[in-house]
Amino acid sequence: MSSDNIHSVLTETRLFAPQPDFVARARLDADGLSALHAAAAADHVGFWAGLARKELGWQTPFTEALDSTQAPNYRWFADGHLNVSANCLDRHLGARGDKIAIRFEGEQGDVATYTYRQLHGEVCKLANALKSLGIGRGDRVVIYMPMVPEAVMAMQACARIGAIHSVVFGGFSASSLRDRIEDAGAKLLITADGGHRAGHIVELKKAADEALAEGCATISKVLVLKRTGHTVNLDPDRDLWWHTLLAEQSDRCDPEWVSAEHPLFLLYTSGSTGKPKGIQHSSGGYLLGATVTCQWVFDLRDDDVFWCTADVGWITGHSYVAYGPLSNGATILMYEGAPTVPDAGRFWKICQDHGVTIFYTAPTAIRALMKLGDEWPVKYDLSKLRLLGSVGEPINPEAWMWYHTAIGKQKLPIVDTWWQTETGSIMISPVPGAVPTKPGSCTKPLPGIAVEVVDENGEAVADANMGGYLVITKPWPSMLRTIWNDNDRYIKTYWSQFQGRCYVAGDSVHRDADGYHWIMGRVDDVLNVSGHRLGTMEVESALVAHPRVAEAAVVGRPHEIKGESVFAFVVCKGLRPSGDEARQLTQELRDWVAKDIGALARPDDIRFAENLPKTRSGKIMRRLLRSIARDEQITQDTSTLENPGIVEQLARKD
């Protein structure tokens, strides 16, 4: 075996079978899942075509399922016409018109609900308002809003008239907003006076004004939602209040029928060059992926209250807040604020008060809530919960077990999902009524998803103890179509490594003897220690398994002998250790990792902190940690950090 292969050092043998009472009611059991896999294996394209005809409403049915003539720019259902908003709203008005579509709670405690009929009416008013501003098919609209129902309305309204939306996370800075507006060539910006977060007002309108003052010549109008009510500047020639403009509009707006390949949205994600990539998703294929994965992975039922905690500024908020659940006629919950305001019980109180049945959140949130103690969830009635989910990054086994025990009471299935902005929908995940779970593993690919683990030469890795590149060998409907205005970059980034034979996800993975997949981290996060390649996630999992450790992040630091050394940032339960206590715990943790997974993985450096540098969505800024570990000057934009002051603390060597 080549020394360039990634070594797996994580051993996890615990297995949790689905509970019999869950299986008895599940939409998909083991036999049903096997049948889907068999159908996809027998006819990959026909499998997806059948689902598209069954699950989506078409104005003009497609005649060709997959066009591969311009591969890797694949086209799915291209001669079919549909409308995404009509699929999410109009088709439910008969049977579910009076069913609640959105339940909302603001950080300050305000609550609102919208039935499908009410949501449809508001979306139609906004769609008409957009048309009155000259927005139509193919025009780009940037949405820069707090996590409120109007953000979903804005996305749906764009889809209704064939406009292409690009949601920019409300935590991004003015310069980040400007870059995305300019790259998209947007004609309209939809924003708010502000939002509520961690007891403060997020100054969205102020940031928008700064962005527009520095450029953005394509923007003609700015539509402003009054959310906080605090004073903001309005340009009389450019800015319009949401409520004023919508008061003049009809609540009826016919959907614009577009090709299934018509771009639904652009979503910008960071790139290795520092220039954000505008990931372009289609209408039909994307919606199909979001729709069926909601059914398979979340066992979605008509009486569920589905809470995905992700902001709509991220792909998870697109697929599992704004589109997938609504396409299925589900009730979704949206929450605007921070998970610890006014205290560490906020998430669990929301679950209790709104009868949440499905809870889907990020490992960083799980670890943060675990750190705050078991006493918080036990204060609330979580008996309505029936399914838990994890998304965003690999979840370490220790956090998985806490989630399973403290929140799931050792009864609820956990769906640990792997997917990306680029994939559009979940790719690898347990199906909760059919697949036993292992703490820390996303288990097996979903039906119709062809995943392989390959080495640096593109050859399959057969050894269960060896990792490799995660690649996808067949096109799937919800895949990205290109990078906006840069198709060469699309091909180079995702398809060039193995001569276009497969999509390269950029993650390292190993597949165990049972066929379960274990994500080891980003390939560029892999450490090369003395010629051995180690996944950072496995070292982090070992650290977090120590009883004193709440959270850990591992990066590489150049080493003149080893090539790279292991540098760990550690957050402890309780107070941050210092002095002799810190020195003693450092040695203890180094020995702990060496005993758990081998001396090769023993951290050379451990730095304690009160927290890790995270965005407001819970993502750890690993590039920032790499710079700190290497004593480099911080050049990254830190405006999206939940707590920018943590950078100074991490940089100190005490």
Short mmCIF file of N, CA, C and O in Angstrom, two decimals, residues 31 45 69 99 121 145 161 166 235 248 289 335 351 383 494 521 523 542 580 600 624 639 643:
data_model
loop_
_atom_site.label_atom_id
_atom_site.label_comp_id
_atom_site.label_asym_id
_atom_site.label_seq_id
_atom_site.Cartn_x
_atom_site.Cartn_y
_atom_site.Cartn_z
N ASP A 31 -36.12 -3.71 3.82
CA ASP A 31 -36.51 -4.30 2.54
C ASP A 31 -36.78 -3.20 1.51
O ASP A 31 -36.37 -3.31 0.34
N VAL A 45 -30.08 6.01 -14.41
CA VAL A 45 -30.82 7.15 -14.95
C VAL A 45 -32.32 6.94 -14.82
O VAL A 45 -33.07 7.84 -14.44
N THR A 69 -23.84 14.86 -22.90
CA THR A 69 -23.01 15.21 -24.06
C THR A 69 -21.95 16.25 -23.74
O THR A 69 -20.92 16.32 -24.41
N LYS A 99 -52.83 24.00 6.87
CA LYS A 99 -51.77 23.44 7.71
C LYS A 99 -50.68 24.48 7.90
O LYS A 99 -50.36 25.25 6.99
N GLY A 121 -49.80 33.36 -0.19
CA GLY A 121 -50.22 34.73 -0.43
C GLY A 121 -49.09 35.74 -0.27
O GLY A 121 -48.93 36.66 -1.09
N MET A 145 -30.40 38.70 4.93
CA MET A 145 -31.46 38.86 5.91
C MET A 145 -31.20 38.04 7.17
O MET A 145 -30.40 37.10 7.16
N ILE A 161 -40.86 33.68 -9.97
CA ILE A 161 -40.82 34.49 -11.20
C ILE A 161 -39.60 34.15 -12.07
O ILE A 161 -39.36 34.82 -13.07
N SER A 166 -29.39 34.62 -4.65
CA SER A 166 -28.13 34.30 -3.99
C SER A 166 -28.22 34.81 -2.57
O SER A 166 -28.20 36.03 -2.34
N ASP A 235 -32.06 55.57 1.48
CA ASP A 235 -31.81 56.39 0.31
C ASP A 235 -33.12 56.51 -0.45
O ASP A 235 -33.64 55.50 -0.95
N GLU A 248 -49.24 47.20 -1.66
CA GLU A 248 -49.84 47.58 -2.94
C GLU A 248 -50.04 46.38 -3.86
O GLU A 248 -50.58 46.53 -4.97
N GLY A 289 -33.59 16.21 -5.41
CA GLY A 289 -32.71 15.73 -4.36
C GLY A 289 -33.16 16.15 -2.97
O GLY A 289 -33.18 15.34 -2.04
N TYR A 335 -35.88 29.68 13.91
CA TYR A 335 -35.50 30.45 15.10
C TYR A 335 -34.44 31.44 14.70
O TYR A 335 -33.47 31.10 14.02
N CYS A 351 -37.83 23.30 21.50
CA CYS A 351 -38.33 21.96 21.16
C CYS A 351 -39.59 21.63 21.96
O CYS A 351 -40.57 21.09 21.41
N SER A 383 -40.24 14.94 24.91
CA SER A 383 -40.87 13.66 24.57
C SER A 383 -41.42 13.62 23.15
O SER A 383 -41.66 12.54 22.60
N TYR A 494 -13.33 20.19 -9.38
CA TYR A 494 -14.10 19.00 -9.01
C TYR A 494 -13.87 17.78 -9.91
O TYR A 494 -14.22 16.67 -9.51
N GLY A 521 -12.00 14.16 7.45
CA GLY A 521 -11.69 15.58 7.34
C GLY A 521 -11.42 15.96 5.90
O GLY A 521 -11.38 15.11 5.00
N VAL A 523 -9.33 16.93 2.68
CA VAL A 523 -8.03 16.47 2.22
C VAL A 523 -6.95 17.50 2.57
O VAL A 523 -5.85 17.14 2.97
N ALA A 542 -10.21 11.65 19.52
CA ALA A 542 -9.48 11.09 20.66
C ALA A 542 -9.39 12.11 21.79
O ALA A 542 -9.57 11.77 22.97
N ASP A 580 0.53 25.55 36.19
CA ASP A 580 0.89 24.14 36.40
C ASP A 580 -0.23 23.21 35.96
O ASP A 580 0.03 22.12 35.44
N LEU A 600 2.19 8.24 16.93
CA LEU A 600 2.30 9.08 15.75
C LEU A 600 1.37 10.30 15.82
O LEU A 600 1.69 11.38 15.34
N LEU A 624 -7.99 29.93 9.97
CA LEU A 624 -7.55 30.86 11.00
C LEU A 624 -6.68 30.13 12.03
O LEU A 624 -5.63 30.64 12.44
N SER A 639 -14.88 38.92 10.45
CA SER A 639 -16.13 39.60 10.79
C SER A 639 -17.28 38.63 11.01
O SER A 639 -18.29 38.98 11.63
N ASN A 643 -17.42 35.27 18.15
CA ASN A 643 -16.69 36.03 19.16
C ASN A 643 -15.31 36.38 18.62
O ASN A 643 -14.35 35.62 18.78
#
